Amino acid sequence: MPDPVTRAAGKLLAVRAGAPRIPDLGDAAPDEEAQAWAIQRAVLAGIGGTVGGWKCAAPPGKPTSGAMLDARGIRPSPCEWPVPPGERIGLETEIAFRLGRDLPPRAAPYAREEVLDAVAACFPAVELVASRYADPAAVPPLTAMADSVAHAGLVIGAEVPNWRELDLPNLRVRQSYGGEVQVERVGGNPAGDPVISLVWLANHLPTLGMHLRAGEVVTTGSCTGLTWVAPSRCVLGQFEGLGAAEVTFA
């Protein structure tokens, strides 16, 4: 019998290929974080993808989470995104960063200032969410991580030259769908400050045999929460002073 990682990846790949969504991973569910990441990597290999970035969240006092992102699913705004008829998709407006240099493993943890010094750019992003589980809210955190925390794609806005001068934790964010405002608030990042999650990821990945590399994009958690839609219109996620990311469903 195949090992649990292979079995779990097979279940998730089958859904991606058109099989019905599954309730969970059954006896192939990960029981430790390293196993969840291994399933992610196996799925990414199974779809012929490569790591182009990461999603992460490190809310104080709550479980942390992360996922590797397929480089092919990171696209510049504005763009069109195909969605099969009858499907629904989740929307999250986020603050994302691009690394300008590697942050390789080392004995001492990276300080906030060192991580920020390695960042080449910051921009708004809209993450698209589509779980391979029938009810993503019903699965345990590690099982959710095995499915890349329901990641489907990331649309990124233009780089902002003066982003280091902005108060990133307290920017006004607005998410609109078909011209109608869904969410508008100040702040909203799960960690309070998006840099907190970025620093956490930079120091956490080496404990799993991975690390951040130059050119990779890191998105740091939804500032608008998760909104599900029947995709047919244009989504605009924007931050005051940081610009916007736009995607139209086709």
mmCIF file of C-alpha atoms in Angstrom:
data_model
loop_
_atom_site.group_PDB
_atom_site.id
_atom_site.type_symbol
_atom_site.label_atom_id
_atom_site.label_comp_id
_atom_site.label_asym_id
_atom_site.label_seq_id
_atom_site.Cartn_x
_atom_site.Cartn_y
_atom_site.Cartn_z
ATOM 1 C CA MET A 1 0.000 0.000 0.000
ATOM 2 C CA PRO A 2 1.329 3.509 -0.800
ATOM 3 C CA ASP A 3 2.508 5.610 2.121
ATOM 4 C CA PRO A 4 0.069 8.152 3.662
ATOM 5 C CA VAL A 5 1.628 11.151 1.855
ATOM 6 C CA THR A 6 1.237 9.473 -1.523
ATOM 7 C CA ARG A 7 -2.331 8.389 -0.717
ATOM 8 C CA ALA A 8 -3.325 11.858 0.492
ATOM 9 C CA ALA A 9 -1.793 13.542 -2.538
ATOM 10 C CA GLY A 10 -3.622 11.080 -4.787
ATOM 11 C CA LYS A 11 -6.977 11.977 -3.226
ATOM 12 C CA LEU A 12 -6.361 15.711 -3.679
ATOM 13 C CA LEU A 13 -5.051 15.311 -7.218
ATOM 14 C CA ALA A 14 -8.156 13.332 -8.156
ATOM 15 C CA VAL A 15 -10.382 16.240 -7.097
ATOM 16 C CA ARG A 16 -8.222 18.669 -9.050
ATOM 17 C CA ALA A 17 -8.691 16.403 -12.066
ATOM 18 C CA GLY A 18 -12.486 16.555 -11.805
ATOM 19 C CA ALA A 19 -13.518 13.980 -9.187
ATOM 20 C CA PRO A 20 -16.086 15.035 -6.542
ATOM 21 C CA ARG A 21 -14.830 16.908 -3.521
ATOM 22 C CA ILE A 22 -13.950 14.729 -0.552
ATOM 23 C CA PRO A 23 -14.985 15.056 3.112
ATOM 24 C CA ASP A 24 -11.390 14.696 4.366
ATOM 25 C CA LEU A 25 -8.246 12.600 3.854
ATOM 26 C CA GLY A 26 -9.377 9.666 5.977
ATOM 27 C CA ASP A 27 -6.550 7.464 7.221
ATOM 28 C CA ALA A 28 -4.106 9.421 5.026
ATOM 29 C CA ALA A 29 -4.631 12.639 7.001
ATOM 30 C CA PRO A 30 -1.388 14.199 8.281
ATOM 31 C CA ASP A 31 -0.692 13.961 11.993
ATOM 32 C CA GLU A 32 2.251 16.356 11.975
ATOM 33 C CA GLU A 33 3.050 19.582 10.163
ATOM 34 C CA ALA A 34 5.977 18.204 8.158
ATOM 35 C CA GLN A 35 3.643 15.603 6.685
ATOM 36 C CA ALA A 36 1.149 18.301 5.615
ATOM 37 C CA TRP A 37 3.938 20.138 3.787
ATOM 38 C CA ALA A 38 5.064 16.880 2.180
ATOM 39 C CA ILE A 39 1.540 16.354 0.829
ATOM 40 C CA GLN A 40 1.556 19.882 -0.575
ATOM 41 C CA ARG A 41 4.849 19.216 -2.324
ATOM 42 C CA ALA A 42 3.580 15.919 -3.753
ATOM 43 C CA VAL A 43 0.441 17.605 -5.097
ATOM 44 C CA LEU A 44 2.499 20.407 -6.621
ATOM 45 C CA ALA A 45 4.714 17.858 -8.352
ATOM 46 C CA GLY A 46 1.632 15.960 -9.485
ATOM 47 C CA ILE A 47 0.244 18.994 -11.315
ATOM 48 C CA GLY A 48 3.636 19.797 -12.818
ATOM 49 C CA GLY A 49 4.046 22.972 -10.778
ATOM 50 C CA THR A 50 6.966 24.750 -9.147
ATOM 51 C CA VAL A 51 7.134 26.928 -6.048
ATOM 52 C CA GLY A 52 6.636 30.576 -6.978
ATOM 53 C CA GLY A 53 5.696 31.821 -3.550
ATOM 54 C CA TRP A 54 3.945 31.185 -0.272
ATOM 55 C CA LYS A 55 0.851 32.075 1.694
ATOM 56 C CA CYS A 56 1.080 32.397 5.458
ATOM 57 C CA ALA A 57 -0.700 33.620 8.543
ATOM 58 C CA ALA A 58 0.645 33.939 12.079
ATOM 59 C CA PRO A 59 -2.170 35.363 14.209
ATOM 60 C CA PRO A 60 -1.140 35.904 17.844
ATOM 61 C CA GLY A 61 -2.419 33.167 20.128
ATOM 62 C CA LYS A 62 -3.818 31.088 17.252
ATOM 63 C CA PRO A 63 -2.425 28.331 15.015
ATOM 64 C CA THR A 64 -0.038 29.424 12.304
ATOM 65 C CA SER A 65 -0.433 28.160 8.748
ATOM 66 C CA GLY A 66 1.337 28.246 5.430
ATOM 67 C CA ALA A 67 1.324 26.846 1.931
ATOM 68 C CA MET A 68 3.520 26.792 -1.157
ATOM 69 C CA LEU A 69 2.043 28.451 -4.256
ATOM 70 C CA ASP A 70 2.315 27.195 -7.815
ATOM 71 C CA ALA A 71 4.243 29.779 -9.839
ATOM 72 C CA ARG A 72 1.765 29.437 -12.715
ATOM 73 C CA GLY A 73 -1.062 30.580 -10.465
ATOM 74 C CA ILE A 74 0.586 33.905 -9.532
ATOM 75 C CA ARG A 75 -0.565 36.385 -12.160
ATOM 76 C CA PRO A 76 -0.283 40.149 -12.608
ATOM 77 C CA SER A 77 -3.315 42.402 -12.362
ATOM 78 C CA PRO A 78 -5.517 42.958 -14.262
ATOM 79 C CA CYS A 79 -6.226 39.503 -15.601
ATOM 80 C CA GLU A 80 -8.992 37.088 -16.522
ATOM 81 C CA TRP A 81 -9.432 33.881 -14.545
ATOM 82 C CA PRO A 82 -11.344 30.908 -15.969
ATOM 83 C CA VAL A 83 -13.743 29.122 -13.612
ATOM 84 C CA PRO A 84 -15.822 26.055 -14.557
ATOM 85 C CA PRO A 85 -19.600 26.696 -14.734
ATOM 86 C CA GLY A 86 -21.391 26.102 -11.459
ATOM 87 C CA GLU A 87 -18.289 26.485 -9.321
ATOM 88 C CA ARG A 88 -17.940 29.022 -6.526
ATOM 89 C CA ILE A 89 -14.745 30.722 -5.520
ATOM 90 C CA GLY A 90 -13.561 32.546 -2.419
ATOM 91 C CA LEU A 91 -12.064 36.029 -2.426
ATOM 92 C CA GLU A 92 -9.508 37.520 -0.034
ATOM 93 C CA THR A 93 -7.701 40.852 -0.381
ATOM 94 C CA GLU A 94 -4.205 40.765 1.075
ATOM 95 C CA ILE A 95 -0.826 42.498 1.337
ATOM 96 C CA ALA A 96 1.980 40.611 -0.387
ATOM 97 C CA PHE A 97 5.759 40.935 -0.685
ATOM 98 C CA ARG A 98 8.401 39.834 -3.192
ATOM 99 C CA LEU A 99 11.820 38.721 -1.958
ATOM 100 C CA GLY A 100 14.859 40.411 -3.430
ATOM 101 C CA ARG A 101 17.342 37.879 -2.054
ATOM 102 C CA ASP A 102 17.425 34.480 -0.388
ATOM 103 C CA LEU A 103 16.985 34.009 3.349
ATOM 104 C CA PRO A 104 18.889 30.728 3.761
ATOM 105 C CA PRO A 105 18.871 28.580 6.899
ATOM 106 C CA ARG A 106 21.137 29.698 9.748
ATOM 107 C CA ALA A 107 21.495 29.163 13.471
ATOM 108 C CA ALA A 108 20.166 32.559 14.594
ATOM 109 C CA PRO A 109 16.605 33.583 13.699
ATOM 110 C CA TYR A 110 16.161 36.469 11.280
ATOM 111 C CA ALA A 111 15.190 39.745 12.906
ATOM 112 C CA ARG A 112 12.358 41.819 11.498
ATOM 113 C CA GLU A 113 14.777 44.390 10.058
ATOM 114 C CA GLU A 114 16.778 41.669 8.266
ATOM 115 C CA VAL A 115 13.680 40.192 6.672
ATOM 116 C CA LEU A 116 12.455 43.600 5.541
ATOM 117 C CA ASP A 117 15.888 44.345 4.109
ATOM 118 C CA ALA A 118 15.512 41.246 1.916
ATOM 119 C CA VAL A 119 12.160 42.429 0.525
ATOM 120 C CA ALA A 120 12.286 43.926 -2.976
ATOM 121 C CA ALA A 121 8.648 44.945 -3.344
ATOM 122 C CA CYS A 122 5.225 45.160 -1.713
ATOM 123 C CA PHE A 123 1.836 45.225 -3.445
ATOM 124 C CA PRO A 124 -1.849 44.372 -3.027
ATOM 125 C CA ALA A 125 -3.110 40.922 -3.930
ATOM 126 C CA VAL A 126 -6.378 39.064 -4.336
ATOM 127 C CA GLU A 127 -6.153 35.423 -3.332
ATOM 128 C CA LEU A 128 -8.605 33.048 -4.985
ATOM 129 C CA VAL A 129 -9.798 30.218 -2.760
ATOM 130 C CA ALA A 130 -11.181 26.826 -3.811
ATOM 131 C CA SER A 131 -11.015 23.859 -1.448
ATOM 132 C CA ARG A 132 -10.780 20.241 -2.510
ATOM 133 C CA TYR A 133 -12.903 19.347 0.547
ATOM 134 C CA ALA A 134 -16.700 19.312 0.563
ATOM 135 C CA ASP A 135 -16.729 21.480 3.695
ATOM 136 C CA PRO A 136 -13.337 23.150 4.232
ATOM 137 C CA ALA A 137 -14.459 24.522 7.599
ATOM 138 C CA ALA A 138 -14.981 20.989 8.901
ATOM 139 C CA VAL A 139 -11.457 19.622 8.431
ATOM 140 C CA PRO A 140 -8.616 19.875 11.012
ATOM 141 C CA PRO A 141 -5.904 22.519 10.471
ATOM 142 C CA LEU A 142 -3.257 20.058 9.253
ATOM 143 C CA THR A 143 -5.687 18.536 6.765
ATOM 144 C CA ALA A 144 -6.449 22.056 5.521
ATOM 145 C CA MET A 145 -2.715 22.718 5.175
ATOM 146 C CA ALA A 146 -2.299 19.536 3.132
ATOM 147 C CA ASP A 147 -4.647 21.131 0.585
ATOM 148 C CA SER A 148 -2.551 24.339 0.558
ATOM 149 C CA VAL A 149 -5.163 26.006 2.803
ATOM 150 C CA ALA A 150 -7.612 25.980 -0.131
ATOM 151 C CA HIS A 151 -5.360 28.080 -2.354
ATOM 152 C CA ALA A 152 -6.481 28.420 -5.993
ATOM 153 C CA GLY A 153 -4.483 31.393 -7.292
ATOM 154 C CA LEU A 154 -3.059 34.828 -6.559
ATOM 155 C CA VAL A 155 -3.504 38.013 -8.571
ATOM 156 C CA ILE A 156 -0.956 40.685 -7.671
ATOM 157 C CA GLY A 157 -1.051 44.435 -8.215
ATOM 158 C CA ALA A 158 1.737 46.744 -9.308
ATOM 159 C CA GLU A 159 4.742 47.325 -7.072
ATOM 160 C CA VAL A 160 4.534 50.475 -4.939
ATOM 161 C CA PRO A 161 7.796 52.459 -4.716
ATOM 162 C CA ASN A 162 7.050 54.132 -1.356
ATOM 163 C CA TRP A 163 5.613 51.123 0.469
ATOM 164 C CA ARG A 164 8.166 51.370 3.290
ATOM 165 C CA GLU A 165 6.673 54.749 4.217
ATOM 166 C CA LEU A 166 3.146 53.340 4.600
ATOM 167 C CA ASP A 167 1.506 52.210 7.833
ATOM 168 C CA LEU A 168 0.836 48.691 6.522
ATOM 169 C CA PRO A 169 -1.091 47.435 9.589
ATOM 170 C CA ASN A 170 -3.583 50.301 9.352
ATOM 171 C CA LEU A 171 -4.282 50.831 5.668
ATOM 172 C CA ARG A 172 -7.905 51.175 4.576
ATOM 173 C CA VAL A 173 -8.878 48.160 2.497
ATOM 174 C CA ARG A 174 -11.850 47.793 0.176
ATOM 175 C CA GLN A 175 -12.983 44.725 -1.745
ATOM 176 C CA SER A 176 -15.596 45.122 -4.472
ATOM 177 C CA TYR A 177 -17.352 42.561 -6.623
ATOM 178 C CA GLY A 178 -19.119 43.703 -9.775
ATOM 179 C CA GLY A 179 -18.781 47.286 -8.584
ATOM 180 C CA GLU A 180 -20.495 46.602 -5.243
ATOM 181 C CA VAL A 181 -18.429 46.958 -2.063
ATOM 182 C CA GLN A 182 -18.288 43.676 -0.135
ATOM 183 C CA VAL A 183 -15.889 44.697 2.631
ATOM 184 C CA GLU A 184 -14.347 48.007 3.681
ATOM 185 C CA ARG A 185 -12.345 48.490 6.848
ATOM 186 C CA VAL A 186 -9.075 49.726 8.313
ATOM 187 C CA GLY A 187 -6.445 47.062 8.918
ATOM 188 C CA GLY A 188 -7.791 43.535 9.258
ATOM 189 C CA ASN A 189 -4.649 41.434 8.763
ATOM 190 C CA PRO A 190 -4.853 38.245 10.894
ATOM 191 C CA ALA A 191 -1.538 39.047 12.600
ATOM 192 C CA GLY A 192 -2.345 42.743 12.930
ATOM 193 C CA ASP A 193 0.816 43.569 10.990
ATOM 194 C CA PRO A 194 1.500 41.662 7.735
ATOM 195 C CA VAL A 195 5.240 41.790 8.389
ATOM 196 C CA ILE A 196 4.753 39.563 11.452
ATOM 197 C CA SER A 197 3.634 36.668 9.250
ATOM 198 C CA LEU A 198 6.435 37.279 6.769
ATOM 199 C CA VAL A 199 9.060 37.133 9.538
ATOM 200 C CA TRP A 200 7.457 34.017 10.984
ATOM 201 C CA LEU A 201 7.596 32.264 7.612
ATOM 202 C CA ALA A 202 11.217 33.286 7.030
ATOM 203 C CA ASN A 203 12.207 31.645 10.320
ATOM 204 C CA HIS A 204 9.804 28.709 10.188
ATOM 205 C CA LEU A 205 10.550 27.286 6.748
ATOM 206 C CA PRO A 206 14.164 26.361 7.626
ATOM 207 C CA THR A 207 12.866 24.125 10.430
ATOM 208 C CA LEU A 208 11.171 22.116 7.658
ATOM 209 C CA GLY A 209 14.135 22.012 5.288
ATOM 210 C CA MET A 210 12.953 24.922 3.109
ATOM 211 C CA HIS A 211 13.604 28.666 2.904
ATOM 212 C CA LEU A 212 12.526 31.855 1.170
ATOM 213 C CA ARG A 213 14.253 32.595 -2.126
ATOM 214 C CA ALA A 214 14.760 35.672 -4.272
ATOM 215 C CA GLY A 215 11.829 36.309 -6.588
ATOM 216 C CA GLU A 216 9.266 34.450 -4.507
ATOM 217 C CA VAL A 217 6.008 36.154 -3.534
ATOM 218 C CA VAL A 218 4.675 35.892 0.015
ATOM 219 C CA THR A 219 1.063 36.810 0.741
ATOM 220 C CA THR A 220 0.296 37.388 4.394
ATOM 221 C CA GLY A 221 -3.350 36.640 5.158
ATOM 222 C CA SER A 222 -6.714 38.140 4.317
ATOM 223 C CA CYS A 223 -7.516 41.673 5.432
ATOM 224 C CA THR A 224 -11.119 41.284 4.254
ATOM 225 C CA GLY A 225 -12.001 37.817 5.502
ATOM 226 C CA LEU A 226 -13.236 35.147 3.095
ATOM 227 C CA THR A 227 -16.156 35.917 0.788
ATOM 228 C CA TRP A 228 -17.626 33.223 -1.480
ATOM 229 C CA VAL A 229 -19.121 34.177 -4.843
ATOM 230 C CA ALA A 230 -20.534 32.514 -7.933
ATOM 231 C CA PRO A 231 -17.820 33.860 -10.246
ATOM 232 C CA SER A 232 -19.065 35.935 -13.142
ATOM 233 C CA ARG A 233 -17.934 39.499 -12.486
ATOM 234 C CA CYS A 234 -14.881 41.634 -11.729
ATOM 235 C CA VAL A 235 -13.183 41.653 -8.321
ATOM 236 C CA LEU A 236 -11.220 44.697 -7.172
ATOM 237 C CA GLY A 237 -9.139 44.532 -4.007
ATOM 238 C CA GLN A 238 -7.501 47.817 -3.055
ATOM 239 C CA PHE A 239 -5.601 49.441 -0.222
ATOM 240 C CA GLU A 240 -5.392 53.173 0.312
ATOM 241 C CA GLY A 241 -1.880 54.187 -0.743
ATOM 242 C CA LEU A 242 -0.905 50.679 -1.938
ATOM 243 C CA GLY A 243 -2.988 50.395 -5.090
ATOM 244 C CA ALA A 244 -5.251 47.620 -6.314
ATOM 245 C CA ALA A 245 -5.404 44.124 -7.773
ATOM 246 C CA GLU A 246 -8.138 43.245 -10.249
ATOM 247 C CA VAL A 247 -9.400 39.962 -11.680
ATOM 248 C CA THR A 248 -12.344 39.240 -13.977
ATOM 249 C CA PHE A 249 -13.825 35.748 -14.018
ATOM 250 C CA ALA A 250 -14.309 34.164 -17.414
#
